[in-house]
Each structure stands twice: as C-alpha cells, then as structure tokens.
XYZ file of C-alpha atoms in Angstrom:
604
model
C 10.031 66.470 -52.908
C 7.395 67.271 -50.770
C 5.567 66.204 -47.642
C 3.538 63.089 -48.524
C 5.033 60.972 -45.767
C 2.833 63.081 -43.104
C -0.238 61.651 -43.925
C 0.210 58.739 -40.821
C -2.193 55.470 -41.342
C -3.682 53.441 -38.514
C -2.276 50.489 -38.245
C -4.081 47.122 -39.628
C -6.621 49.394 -41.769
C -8.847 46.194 -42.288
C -10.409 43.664 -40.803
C -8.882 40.151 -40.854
C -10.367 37.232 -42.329
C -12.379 35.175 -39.581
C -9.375 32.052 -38.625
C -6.450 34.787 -39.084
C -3.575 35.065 -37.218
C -2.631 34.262 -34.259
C -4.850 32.425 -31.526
C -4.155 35.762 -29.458
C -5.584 37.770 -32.106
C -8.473 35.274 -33.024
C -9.838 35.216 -29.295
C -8.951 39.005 -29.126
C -11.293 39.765 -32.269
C -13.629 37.516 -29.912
C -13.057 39.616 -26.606
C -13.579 43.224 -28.612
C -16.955 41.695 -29.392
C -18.095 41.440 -26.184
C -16.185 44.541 -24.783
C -18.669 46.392 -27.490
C -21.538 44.428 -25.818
C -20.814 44.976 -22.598
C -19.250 48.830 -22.574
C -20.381 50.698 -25.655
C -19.945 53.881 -24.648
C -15.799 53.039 -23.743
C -13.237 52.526 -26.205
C -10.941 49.711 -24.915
C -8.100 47.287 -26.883
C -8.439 43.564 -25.548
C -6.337 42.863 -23.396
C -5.423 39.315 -23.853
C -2.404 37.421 -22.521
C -1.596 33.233 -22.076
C -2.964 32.075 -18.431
C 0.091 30.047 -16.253
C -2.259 28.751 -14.029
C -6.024 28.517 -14.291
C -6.758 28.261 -17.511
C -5.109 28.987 -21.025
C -5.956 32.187 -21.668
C -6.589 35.205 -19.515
C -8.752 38.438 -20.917
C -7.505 41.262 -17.848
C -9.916 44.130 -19.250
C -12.305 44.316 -16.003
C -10.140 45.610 -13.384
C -9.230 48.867 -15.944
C -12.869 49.822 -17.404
C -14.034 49.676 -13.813
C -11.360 52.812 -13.002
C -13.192 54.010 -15.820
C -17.215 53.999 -15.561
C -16.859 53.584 -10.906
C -19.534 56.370 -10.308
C -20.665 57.494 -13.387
C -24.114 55.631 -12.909
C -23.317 51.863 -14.204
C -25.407 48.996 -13.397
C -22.109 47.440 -12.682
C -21.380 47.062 -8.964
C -17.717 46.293 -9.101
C -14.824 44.623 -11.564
C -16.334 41.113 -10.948
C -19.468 41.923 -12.352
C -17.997 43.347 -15.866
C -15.660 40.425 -15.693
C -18.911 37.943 -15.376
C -20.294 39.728 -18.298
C -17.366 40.024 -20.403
C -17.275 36.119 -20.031
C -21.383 36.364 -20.783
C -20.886 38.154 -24.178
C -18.255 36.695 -25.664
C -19.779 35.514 -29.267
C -19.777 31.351 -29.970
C -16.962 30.089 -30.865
C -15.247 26.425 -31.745
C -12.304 28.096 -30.012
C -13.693 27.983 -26.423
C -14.236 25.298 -24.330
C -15.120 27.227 -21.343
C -14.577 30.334 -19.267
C -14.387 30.933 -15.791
C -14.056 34.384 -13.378
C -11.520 34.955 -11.168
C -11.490 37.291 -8.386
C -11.639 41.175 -9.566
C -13.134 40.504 -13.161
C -10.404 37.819 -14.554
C -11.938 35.992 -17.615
C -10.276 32.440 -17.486
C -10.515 30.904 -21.039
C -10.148 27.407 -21.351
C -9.237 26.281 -25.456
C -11.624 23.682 -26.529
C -9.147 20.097 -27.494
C -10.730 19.599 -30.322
C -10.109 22.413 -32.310
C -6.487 22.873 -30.962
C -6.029 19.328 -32.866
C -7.878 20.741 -35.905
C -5.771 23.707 -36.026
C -2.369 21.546 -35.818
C -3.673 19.252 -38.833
C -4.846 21.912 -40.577
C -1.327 22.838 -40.206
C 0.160 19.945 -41.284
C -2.088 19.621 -44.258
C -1.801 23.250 -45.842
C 1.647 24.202 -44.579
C 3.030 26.250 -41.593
C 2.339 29.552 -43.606
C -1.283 29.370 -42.558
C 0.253 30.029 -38.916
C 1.885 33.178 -40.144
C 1.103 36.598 -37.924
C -0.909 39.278 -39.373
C 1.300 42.768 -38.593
C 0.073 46.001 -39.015
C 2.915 46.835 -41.889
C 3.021 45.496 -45.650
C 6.511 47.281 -46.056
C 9.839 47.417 -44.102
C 13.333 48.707 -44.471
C 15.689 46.871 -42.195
C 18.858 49.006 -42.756
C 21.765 45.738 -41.535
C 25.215 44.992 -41.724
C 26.769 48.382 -43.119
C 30.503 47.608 -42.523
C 32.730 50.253 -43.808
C 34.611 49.838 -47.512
C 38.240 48.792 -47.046
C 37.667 47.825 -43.177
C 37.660 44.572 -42.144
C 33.863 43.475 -40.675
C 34.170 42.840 -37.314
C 32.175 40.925 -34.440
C 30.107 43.760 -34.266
C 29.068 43.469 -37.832
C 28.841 40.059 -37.415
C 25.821 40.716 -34.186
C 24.160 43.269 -37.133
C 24.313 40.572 -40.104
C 22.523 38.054 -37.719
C 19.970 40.480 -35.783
C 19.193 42.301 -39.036
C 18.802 38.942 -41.389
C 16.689 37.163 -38.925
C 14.618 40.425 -38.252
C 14.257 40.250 -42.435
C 12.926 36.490 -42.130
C 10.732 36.812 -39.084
C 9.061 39.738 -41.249
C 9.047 37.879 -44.101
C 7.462 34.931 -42.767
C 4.475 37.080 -41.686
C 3.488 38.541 -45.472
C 5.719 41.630 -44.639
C 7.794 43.359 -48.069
C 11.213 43.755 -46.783
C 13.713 46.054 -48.091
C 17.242 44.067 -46.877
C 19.735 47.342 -47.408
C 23.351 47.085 -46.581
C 24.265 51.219 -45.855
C 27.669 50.789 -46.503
C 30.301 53.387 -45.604
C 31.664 53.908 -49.454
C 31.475 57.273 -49.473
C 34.048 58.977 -46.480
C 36.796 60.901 -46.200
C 39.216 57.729 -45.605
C 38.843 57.558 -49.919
C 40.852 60.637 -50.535
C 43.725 58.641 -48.700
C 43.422 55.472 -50.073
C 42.699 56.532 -53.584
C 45.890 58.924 -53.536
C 48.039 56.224 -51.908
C 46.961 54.092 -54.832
C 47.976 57.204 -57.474
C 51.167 57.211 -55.610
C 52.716 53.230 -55.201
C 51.017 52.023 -58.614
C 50.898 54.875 -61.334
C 49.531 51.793 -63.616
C 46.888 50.433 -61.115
C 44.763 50.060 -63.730
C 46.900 47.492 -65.575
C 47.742 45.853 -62.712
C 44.514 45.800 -60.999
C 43.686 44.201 -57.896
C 47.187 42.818 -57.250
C 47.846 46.922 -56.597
C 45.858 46.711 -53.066
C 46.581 42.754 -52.308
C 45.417 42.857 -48.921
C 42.778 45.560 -48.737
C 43.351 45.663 -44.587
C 47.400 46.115 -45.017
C 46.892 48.707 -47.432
C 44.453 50.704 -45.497
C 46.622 50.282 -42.749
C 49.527 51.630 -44.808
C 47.653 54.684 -46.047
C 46.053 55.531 -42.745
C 49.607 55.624 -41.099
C 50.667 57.727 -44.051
C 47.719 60.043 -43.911
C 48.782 60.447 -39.907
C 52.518 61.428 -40.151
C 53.271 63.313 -44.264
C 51.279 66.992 -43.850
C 51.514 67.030 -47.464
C 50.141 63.654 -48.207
C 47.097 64.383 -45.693
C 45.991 67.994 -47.501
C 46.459 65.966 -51.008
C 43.966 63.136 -49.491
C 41.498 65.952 -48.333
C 41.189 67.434 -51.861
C 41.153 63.722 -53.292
C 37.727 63.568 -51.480
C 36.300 66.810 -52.990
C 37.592 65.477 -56.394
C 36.014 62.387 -55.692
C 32.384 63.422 -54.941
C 32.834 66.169 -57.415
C 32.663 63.317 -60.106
C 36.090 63.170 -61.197
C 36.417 60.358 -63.423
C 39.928 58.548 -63.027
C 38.920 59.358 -59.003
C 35.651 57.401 -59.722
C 37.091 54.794 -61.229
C 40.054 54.064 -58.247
C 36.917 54.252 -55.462
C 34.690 51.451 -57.562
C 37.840 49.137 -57.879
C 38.141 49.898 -53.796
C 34.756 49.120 -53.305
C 34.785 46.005 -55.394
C 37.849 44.636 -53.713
C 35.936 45.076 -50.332
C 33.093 43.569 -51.401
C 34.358 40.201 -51.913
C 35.198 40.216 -49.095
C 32.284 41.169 -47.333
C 30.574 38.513 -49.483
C 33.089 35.662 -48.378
C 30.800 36.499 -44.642
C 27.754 36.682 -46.455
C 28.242 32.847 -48.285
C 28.734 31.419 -45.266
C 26.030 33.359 -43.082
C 23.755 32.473 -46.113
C 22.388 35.895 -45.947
C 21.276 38.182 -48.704
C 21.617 42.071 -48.821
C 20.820 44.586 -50.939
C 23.548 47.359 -51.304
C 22.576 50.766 -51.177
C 25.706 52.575 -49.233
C 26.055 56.271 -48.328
C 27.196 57.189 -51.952
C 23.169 56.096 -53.398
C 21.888 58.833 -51.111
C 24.552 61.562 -51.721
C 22.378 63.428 -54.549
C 19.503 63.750 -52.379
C 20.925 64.979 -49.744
C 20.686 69.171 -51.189
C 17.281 68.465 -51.955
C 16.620 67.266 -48.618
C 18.535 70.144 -46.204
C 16.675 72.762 -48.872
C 13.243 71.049 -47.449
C 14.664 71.008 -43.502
C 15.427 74.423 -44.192
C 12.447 75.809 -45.940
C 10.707 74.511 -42.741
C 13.172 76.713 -39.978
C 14.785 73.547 -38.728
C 18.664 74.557 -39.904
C 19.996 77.385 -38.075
C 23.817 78.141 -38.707
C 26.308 77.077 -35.252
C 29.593 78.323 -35.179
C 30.579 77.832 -39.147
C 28.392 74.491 -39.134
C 24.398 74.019 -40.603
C 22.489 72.538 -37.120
C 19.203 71.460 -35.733
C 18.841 71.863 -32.744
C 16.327 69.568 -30.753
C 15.102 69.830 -27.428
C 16.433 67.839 -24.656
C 20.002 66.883 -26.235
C 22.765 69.616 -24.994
C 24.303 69.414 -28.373
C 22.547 70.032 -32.239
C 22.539 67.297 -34.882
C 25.157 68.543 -37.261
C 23.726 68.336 -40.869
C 26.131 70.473 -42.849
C 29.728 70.543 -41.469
C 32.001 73.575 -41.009
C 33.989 72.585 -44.155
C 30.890 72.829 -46.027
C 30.515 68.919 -46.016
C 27.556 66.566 -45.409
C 28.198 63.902 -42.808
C 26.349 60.598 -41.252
C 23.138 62.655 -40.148
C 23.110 64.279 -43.497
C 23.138 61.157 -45.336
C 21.007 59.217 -43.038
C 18.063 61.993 -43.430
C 18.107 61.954 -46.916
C 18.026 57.826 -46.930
C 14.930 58.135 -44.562
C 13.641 60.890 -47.077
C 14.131 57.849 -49.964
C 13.173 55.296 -48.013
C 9.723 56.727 -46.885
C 8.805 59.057 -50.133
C 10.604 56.757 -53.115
C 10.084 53.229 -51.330
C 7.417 53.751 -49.569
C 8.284 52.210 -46.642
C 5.898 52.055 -43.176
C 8.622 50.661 -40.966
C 12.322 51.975 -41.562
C 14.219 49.343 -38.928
C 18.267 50.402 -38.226
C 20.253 47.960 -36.862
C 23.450 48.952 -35.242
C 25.262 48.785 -31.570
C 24.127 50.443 -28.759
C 26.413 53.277 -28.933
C 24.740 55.073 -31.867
C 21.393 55.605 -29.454
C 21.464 58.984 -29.600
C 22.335 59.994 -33.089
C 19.263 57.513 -33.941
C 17.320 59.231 -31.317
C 18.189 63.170 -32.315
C 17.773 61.584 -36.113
C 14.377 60.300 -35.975
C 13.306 63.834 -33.333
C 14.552 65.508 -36.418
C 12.183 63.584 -38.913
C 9.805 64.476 -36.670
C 9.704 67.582 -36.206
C 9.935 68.107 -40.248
C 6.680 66.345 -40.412
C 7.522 63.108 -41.751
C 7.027 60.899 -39.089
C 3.805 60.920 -36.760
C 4.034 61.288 -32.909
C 5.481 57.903 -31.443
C 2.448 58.205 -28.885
C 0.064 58.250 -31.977
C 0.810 54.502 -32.712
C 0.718 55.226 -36.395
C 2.814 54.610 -38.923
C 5.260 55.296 -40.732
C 7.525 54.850 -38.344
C 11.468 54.231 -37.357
C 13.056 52.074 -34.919
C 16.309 51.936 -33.515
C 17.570 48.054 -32.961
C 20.473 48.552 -30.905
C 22.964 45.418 -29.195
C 25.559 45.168 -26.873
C 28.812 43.918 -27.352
C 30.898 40.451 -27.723
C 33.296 39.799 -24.719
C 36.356 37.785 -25.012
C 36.763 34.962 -21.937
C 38.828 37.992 -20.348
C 35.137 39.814 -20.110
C 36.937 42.520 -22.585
C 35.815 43.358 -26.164
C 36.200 40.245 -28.097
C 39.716 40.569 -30.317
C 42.271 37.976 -31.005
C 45.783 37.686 -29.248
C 47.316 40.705 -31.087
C 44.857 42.615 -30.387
C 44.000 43.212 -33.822
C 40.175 42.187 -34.885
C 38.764 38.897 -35.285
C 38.523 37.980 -39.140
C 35.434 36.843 -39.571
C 35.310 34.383 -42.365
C 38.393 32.629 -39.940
C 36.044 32.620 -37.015
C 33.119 30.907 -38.990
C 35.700 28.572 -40.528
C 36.570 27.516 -36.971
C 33.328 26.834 -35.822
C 32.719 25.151 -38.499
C 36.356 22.980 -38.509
C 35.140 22.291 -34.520
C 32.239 21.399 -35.326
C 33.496 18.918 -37.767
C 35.720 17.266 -35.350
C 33.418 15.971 -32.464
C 30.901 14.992 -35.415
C 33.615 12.650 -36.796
C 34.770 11.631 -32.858
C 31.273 10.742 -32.286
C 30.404 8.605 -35.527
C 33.637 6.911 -35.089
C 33.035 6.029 -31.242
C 29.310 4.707 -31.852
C 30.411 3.051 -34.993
C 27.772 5.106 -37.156
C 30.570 6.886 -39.340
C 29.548 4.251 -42.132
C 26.577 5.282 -42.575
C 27.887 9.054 -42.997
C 29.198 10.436 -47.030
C 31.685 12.890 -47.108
C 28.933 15.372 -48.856
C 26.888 14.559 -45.414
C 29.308 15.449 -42.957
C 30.365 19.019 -44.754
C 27.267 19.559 -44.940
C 26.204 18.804 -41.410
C 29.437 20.237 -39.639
C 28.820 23.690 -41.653
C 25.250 23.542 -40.716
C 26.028 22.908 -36.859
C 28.845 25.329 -37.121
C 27.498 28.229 -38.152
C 24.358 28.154 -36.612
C 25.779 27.390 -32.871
C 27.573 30.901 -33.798
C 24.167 32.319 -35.047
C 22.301 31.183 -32.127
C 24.432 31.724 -29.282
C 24.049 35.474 -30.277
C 20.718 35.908 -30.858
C 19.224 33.614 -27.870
C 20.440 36.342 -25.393
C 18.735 39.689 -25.467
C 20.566 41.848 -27.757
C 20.807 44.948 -25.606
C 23.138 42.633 -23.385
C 27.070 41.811 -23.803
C 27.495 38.199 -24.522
C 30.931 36.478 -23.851
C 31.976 34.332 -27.144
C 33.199 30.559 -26.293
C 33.286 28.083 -28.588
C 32.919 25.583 -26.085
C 29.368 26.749 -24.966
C 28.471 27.451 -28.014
C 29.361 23.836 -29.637
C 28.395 22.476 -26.507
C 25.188 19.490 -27.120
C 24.174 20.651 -23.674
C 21.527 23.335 -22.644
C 20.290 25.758 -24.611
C 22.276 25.803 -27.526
C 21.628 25.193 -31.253
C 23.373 22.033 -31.321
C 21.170 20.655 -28.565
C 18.078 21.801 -30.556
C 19.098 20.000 -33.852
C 20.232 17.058 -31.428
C 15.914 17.098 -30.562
C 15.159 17.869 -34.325
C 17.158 14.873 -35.649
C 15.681 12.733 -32.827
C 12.118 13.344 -33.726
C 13.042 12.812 -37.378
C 14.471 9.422 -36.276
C 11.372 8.347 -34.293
C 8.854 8.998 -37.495
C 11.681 7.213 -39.663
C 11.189 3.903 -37.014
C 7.627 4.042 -37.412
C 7.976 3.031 -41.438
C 4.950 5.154 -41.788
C 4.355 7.689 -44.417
C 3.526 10.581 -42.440
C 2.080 12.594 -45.614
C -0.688 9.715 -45.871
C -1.076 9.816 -41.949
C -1.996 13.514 -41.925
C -4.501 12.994 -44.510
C -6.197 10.498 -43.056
C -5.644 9.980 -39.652
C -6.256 12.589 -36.742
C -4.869 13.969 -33.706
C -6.446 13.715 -30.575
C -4.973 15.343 -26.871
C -6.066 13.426 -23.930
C -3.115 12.607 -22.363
C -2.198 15.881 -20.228
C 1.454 15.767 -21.639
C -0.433 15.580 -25.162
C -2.536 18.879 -24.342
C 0.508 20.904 -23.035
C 2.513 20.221 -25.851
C -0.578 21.090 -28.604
C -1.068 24.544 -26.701
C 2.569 25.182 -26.771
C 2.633 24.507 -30.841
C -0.193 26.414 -31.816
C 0.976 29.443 -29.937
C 3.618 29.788 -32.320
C 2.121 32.429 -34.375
C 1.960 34.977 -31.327
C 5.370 34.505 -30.578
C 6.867 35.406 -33.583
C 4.202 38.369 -33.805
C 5.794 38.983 -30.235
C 9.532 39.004 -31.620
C 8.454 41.136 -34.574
C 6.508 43.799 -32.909
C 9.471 44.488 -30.237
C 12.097 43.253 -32.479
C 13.411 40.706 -29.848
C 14.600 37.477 -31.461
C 15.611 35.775 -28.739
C 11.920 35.765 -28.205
C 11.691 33.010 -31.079
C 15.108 30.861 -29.401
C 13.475 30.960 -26.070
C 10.217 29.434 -27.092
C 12.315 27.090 -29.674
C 14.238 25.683 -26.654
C 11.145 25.375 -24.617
C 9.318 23.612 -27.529
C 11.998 20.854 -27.143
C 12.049 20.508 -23.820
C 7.833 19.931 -23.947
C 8.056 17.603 -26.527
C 10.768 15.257 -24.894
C 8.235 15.208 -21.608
C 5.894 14.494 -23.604
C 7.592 11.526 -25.468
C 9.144 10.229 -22.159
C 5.229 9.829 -21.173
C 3.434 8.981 -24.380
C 4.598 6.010 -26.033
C 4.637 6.624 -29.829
C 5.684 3.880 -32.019
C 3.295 0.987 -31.634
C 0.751 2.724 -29.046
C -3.070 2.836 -29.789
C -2.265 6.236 -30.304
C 0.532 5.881 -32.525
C -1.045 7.710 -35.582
C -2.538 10.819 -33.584
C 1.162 10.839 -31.524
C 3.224 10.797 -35.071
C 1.587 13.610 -36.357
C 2.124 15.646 -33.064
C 5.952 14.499 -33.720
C 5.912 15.303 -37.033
C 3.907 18.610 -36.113
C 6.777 19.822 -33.421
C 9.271 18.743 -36.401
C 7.602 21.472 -38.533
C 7.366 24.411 -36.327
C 11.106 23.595 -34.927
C 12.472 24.337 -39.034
C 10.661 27.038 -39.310
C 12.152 28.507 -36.081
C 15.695 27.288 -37.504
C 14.488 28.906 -40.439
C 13.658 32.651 -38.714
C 16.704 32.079 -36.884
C 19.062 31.146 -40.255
C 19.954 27.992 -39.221
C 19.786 25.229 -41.538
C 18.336 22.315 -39.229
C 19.567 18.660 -39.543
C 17.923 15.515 -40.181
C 20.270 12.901 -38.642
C 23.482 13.475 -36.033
C-alpha cells in the first residue's frame, strides 16, 4: 500500500528518434525548432494541422504568440512578421518543399514529392510498422466487455467488445502494452439466489453437473422470479452471499461451476468476434478492497452517511457510496480498489473503461475520488497516470427503440452474428452464381469469406459512427455493397488485389527495385492521403474515437478509385511506380481492417 502512483510523469519523457512518427510530429519537431529560434523567451507547443487549401500543411502558431509578446518591446510589428520568420527558421529538411505566408502569420508548408514517395517505399520495403504513432504511454488498461455471470451479453456488450478490442489494437499497433481485462460481474448479490436455487432443485448438482442449470438464462430467470415472490427463499439467498464471500467451500464451488457455465458462453461471442480478453472480474479485486477504504480513510475522504461509509465530492448532490449500509462493498468499492491494482501492482499510465453512456457519472465521481486521494494528477496537468471514461450510446431497433427482438426479450448474440454471417453467405453465393464465377469459389473459400464479410459489416457499422451517438441496427445497410460500409471497403480491397494479380508482376521484386514517382495530381493526392496514416490513428488513440480510423479508411478508397479512373495502371509507362501505389493503398487498407477487427478479403 502506499502512495507511489502520485508521482505524475510528463508525457513522452524522451526525445524521438529523427524519422519517428507521424509526419505531424516529424514537421512539428521541425516547427518547435524554429519557435525556439524565433521566441526564446515563450514557451509554445506547435501547432500543426493538414492545410485543405493552400498547401499541405499549416503551422497556426503566429496569430497566438503575437497576443502574447504585442507591447512588451518585440522587434516584431505584427502576426505576419513572426509568421515570415517562423517560415525563416524552420531547420533543412528533405520533408519540405516549400513554405509560403498567409495573411496574419499562416505558415503554408508544401511536402517535397520526392520524399513522400520515399516514405511510401520505405513502407513497402520494411513493413507498415515503421508508420506506427509514437504515444506518450508504454502501458494501458482498457477495462472491455464486462457482461454479468449468468446474464445473457447483450447489444450493449456487444458496442463494448468492439470499441474496447479495437481501442486494444489501435494501441497495440503504436508500441503501447495493453492490459485487455474483462471486469466481469461474478461477484453480486444475484449468487446467493442462484447458488441456493441450485442447493434446492439438484441436491446432487455435483454429480450431475452442468445438465443441473441447462440453460443458464432460464435458470436465472427461474431463480430471480423465485427470489421476487418466497420471503423465505429471498433472506436464505441474502445469507448465501455472505457465505459465499466468506469463503465457504461447497458455496465456492456452486459459484465457479456458475461462472464456468457462463463463460462458454461468453466465449461462443468472443470466437466469432475473434477477440481476446483477459478475465479479471469483481471477485480478483475483492481482497483489496479493506486495504484500500483503510488508505481512503486514513486520508479523511470516508465520512459515515446515514448507516453507509461515503465520499463526498464537490459538485455531485449525492456521495459515492463505498461501504453500504449492510456493511457491504459495492461497484465503487470494487472499482477503486481495481484502479488501486491497476496503477500500484500493474503499473499502468492509462486505465481506459469502456461502458455506455449511462455510467458517466459514477466514472466521473470515481476518478474525482482517485483524485482527491492523490493517485491521479490534475486532468489540467496533462500528466499521467491517468483514467478515461469511453462511454457509447445505444443500438435502436428500425422502430428507433432500444434494439430487442419481437418478444421483447434480448437479442442473443451469437444468433445475431450467425445471421449476419448466414446473410452474408447468401448474396455471396447469388452473386457467384449470376456472374458465373461460383467455379472458381471452394466451399473452405466461401465460409471463410461470408464469416469474414459478416461479422465485420456488424463490426463496422458500429464503430464508423461516433460512439457517443445511438445507431439504428439494419442488416440491410449494414450488408449493403453501397456507401460506407465494410462490405464496400473489402469490395475496393479485393479490387486492388485483382488489378496487381492482372499485372503478372511480382510486386515484392517491384518494390525492391523499382520506384514510385507522383506527378500526376491524382498520384500526389492519393500519396499525401497514405502517408498521413500514422496521425490518424495517433488521432483515434489520443481521443479514443475509432470511427476516426473508418472515416479515413472509407476516404482512402474513394481517393484511390479517382485516382485509378485517371491513371492507367496495367501497361502505362508508369505501370511499376502506379503498382506499388496500388499495392501501397492495399497495405494501409489491412491494417485499418486490422485496427478495426475485420479480417479483409482478397477476392469477392
């Protein structure tokens, strides 16, 4: 125990290799240079951003560091002038071609062709890791999923799985540790009630074994409506639970066969999402949790509330409850002492929760809490460690209601994947068989292909949208080989694979010795576009926005099918420099599939 987490660290302690990261952060490193030549005496970040009109980039420090130094004796007569100079100072560089002022102080930077073709081969040659972001973190908890033991997982678990796995992969991508922990609810009082209604139907549940529960949803269902009418049965559930977490052993025993019935289930999601967890629910953090009120209280935080243990925090009308009137611990009890693990036993510079928007302000009084005990800096610092809520909206049925099925009842959903999937399958077979291609198609291939279509038009139809917005679920749209969906985007991957497969060249040879070159205009905008993959994803990892990564996927395709529509490939002079920017786009569209968990296709 103690207080080690305090000490807060700056982020990105060192300095990054010259060619790192992003071309945002390379030509920032540039523009700090000359801010440092031409204002010493302020301390400014770069403020760097992509030009849409005059040139590619756009440094927008003048206008503010004039507010700063107007009448305090500068030699500079207004924002043009710094601007001027910024552009004067900036150190040598193969990056720039040119810069250019505009109006009050704006630094136009124009990238120089030749080394955004360099960069893309370079790319090509040694692998689309080199284009990973640099972040400030070397070690994140993303806290995703956490469906409740012996409930079914609904749509909303579903958003969580998605959000929190391609969160995991978009951090793991840029050289970030991730922690992948499922919080499962296997520790509340709804085990008293099922483990007592398990005593009571099958005295020899152990010999029978999982036939007992059969359908782990029924039987809840049974036991809940038991628990809810029989007095006597209730008060028997209640001590249950204290014999339970008191360690009993044949109580043990009933709540891990529970829990291992559930998580088959769970894992039957899991398969088919292709996502990996690592379980470490409420019951992991239960023996910390003394420990960790002892600390809070040591400190003055708990104050005693009519029977309960509370902290109150300023601004909410209502304390966080830590220690309940009964005398037991609750969701902010166990989620402090799983922040306590998670930034004093993991170590830990980013702790990441994913959940709906609903639990905003227990996340919100949660993390004040932290705070106020010391273990987290001041937000305003930018320092870590630090927490984040990632909060999303709901799915809507075509009725714009929460999405449920006909009875009302929740969607299964290892039956909703399945249908996606079976959908999926169905216009791929209509199509091969109407253009005569379904030949050329093994069975292998089109299970393959229909589950990989399937399941990511579900995955991506989520996470394209913001997720702090509803989102109506249709498989039509969603399945639909029109607009921005994922089956339009392996459509364009599976077409560019097709046009190097024409060319009967090997592209591995081509990108050793050939080279790319960017006159054409359509040539030029689509090389910028690739190369400014790196910020993007630093972009959707810093505000923990994926649909940051979909949007620029989508506009990636749409680029590179202007560009194709204008620049002859197979059998141009060009043809070698225009393959590899094929093949290029190619890459960078997998590894967005890849950040996104989508396994892309090669032929449709």
């Amino acid at each position: 125990m103690g207080d080690e987490t305090s000490t807060s660290v700056p982020a990105q302690e060192q300095e990054p290799a010259v060619g790192a990261g992003s071309v945002k952060q390379q030509l920032s490193r540039l523009v700090i240079s000359s801010l440092r030549a031409t204002v010493p005496e302020v301390e400014v970040e770069p403020m760097v951003e992509v030009s849409a009109k005059f040139a590619d980039y756009q440094c927008n420090n003048a206008m503010g560091l004039w507010s700063k130094i107007k009448g305090s004796g500068t030699s500079f007569k207004n924002p043009n002038a710094i601007g001027q100079a910024i552009a004067k100072n900036l150190p040598s560089s193969d990056i720039i071609e040119s810069t250019s002022v505009a109006g009050p102080g704006f630094v136009n930077i124009t990238l120089s062709n030749r080394w955004v073709a360099k960069k893309i081969q370079d790319m090509l040659v040694n692998g689309i890791n080199t284009w990973a972001p640099i972040l400030p973190v070397k070690r994140a908890v993303i806290d995703f999923s956490s469906p409740n033991i012996a409930k079914e997982m609904h749509v909303g678990h579903l958003r969580s799985t998605i959000i929190g796995d391609t969160l995991a992969r978009m951090f793991e991508f840029s050289n970030v540790n991730v922690l992948r922990r499922n919080h499962v609810g296997d520790w509340g009082t709804q085990f008293g009630m099922l483990i007592e209604y398990l005593f009571e139907k099958f005295p020899n549940w152990q010999e029978i074994g999982s036939q007992a529960i059969g359908d782990l949803q029924i039987f809840y269902k049974a036991s809940k409506h038991r628990f809810d009418n029989d007095q006597e049965f209730k008060e028997r559930a209640q001590q249950g639970v204290v014999r339970l977490q008191g360690g009993e052993e044949k109580y043990r025993e009933a709540w891990k066969k529970i829990c291992d019935i559930s998580r088959s289930e769970f894992d039957l999601v899991y398969k088919r999402l292709n996502v990996e967890l690592e379980e470490m629910g409420e019951s992991f953090y239960n023996p910390y949790i003394p420990q960790v009120l002892a600390e809070l209280s040591s400190k003055g935080l708990i104050q005693e509330s009519e029977g309960a243990q509370v902290i109150f925090i300023e601004g909410y009308q209502i304390p966080l409850i830590v220690v309940k009137r009964d005398g037991g611990f609750n969701y902010a009890s166990t989620d402090l002492a799983a922040l306590w693990y998670r930034l004093n036993v993991e170590k830990a510079e980013w702790i990441i929760y994913v959940t709906d928007v609903g639990q905003q302000q227990h996340f919100e009084m949660f993390f004040n809490a932290a705070k106020m005990a010391g273990w987290l800096p001041d937000p305003k610092e930018k320092k870590y460690p630090k927490t984040s809520h990632v909060g999303f909206g709901l799915v809507l049925g075509s009725d714009g209601k929460r999405f449920r099925t006909r009875s009302t009842e929740v969607v299964r959903l290892v039956e909703l994947l399945d249908e996606a999937k079976s959908r999926s399958k169905s216009e791929l077979l209509q199509r091969l068989t109407e253009n005569g291609k379904i030949v050329d198609w093994t069975d292998e291939e089109l299970e393959q292909t229909s589950e990989a279509v399937g399941y990511g038009a579900v995955k991506y139809a989520d996470l394209k949208n913001n997720r702090l917005t509803n989102y109506t679920f249709s498989f039509e749209q969603m399945l639909s080989d029109k607009g921005n969906t994922a089956v339009y985007l392996q459509y364009a991957h599976a077409r560019i694979c097709s046009i190097i497969r024409k060319s009967n060249k090997d592209v591995e040879e081509l990108k050793m010795s050939g080279a790319i070159s960017l006159d054409h205009p359509d040539e030029r905008v689509l090389g910028l576009y690739l190369i400014r993959f790196a910020e993007v994803v630093e972009e959707a990892c810093t505000n923990l926005l994926p649909n940051v990564v979909c949007e620029y996927l989508y506009n990636l395709s749409e680029m590179f099918t202007k560009f194709y529509t204008n620049c002859q490939v197979v059998g141009s002079p060009e043809e070698t420099s225009r393959l590899l920017l094929c093949q290029a786009t190619a890459v960078v569209m997998r590894q967005c599939f890849q950040l996104l968990g989508i396994t892309p296709v090669y032929k449709l």
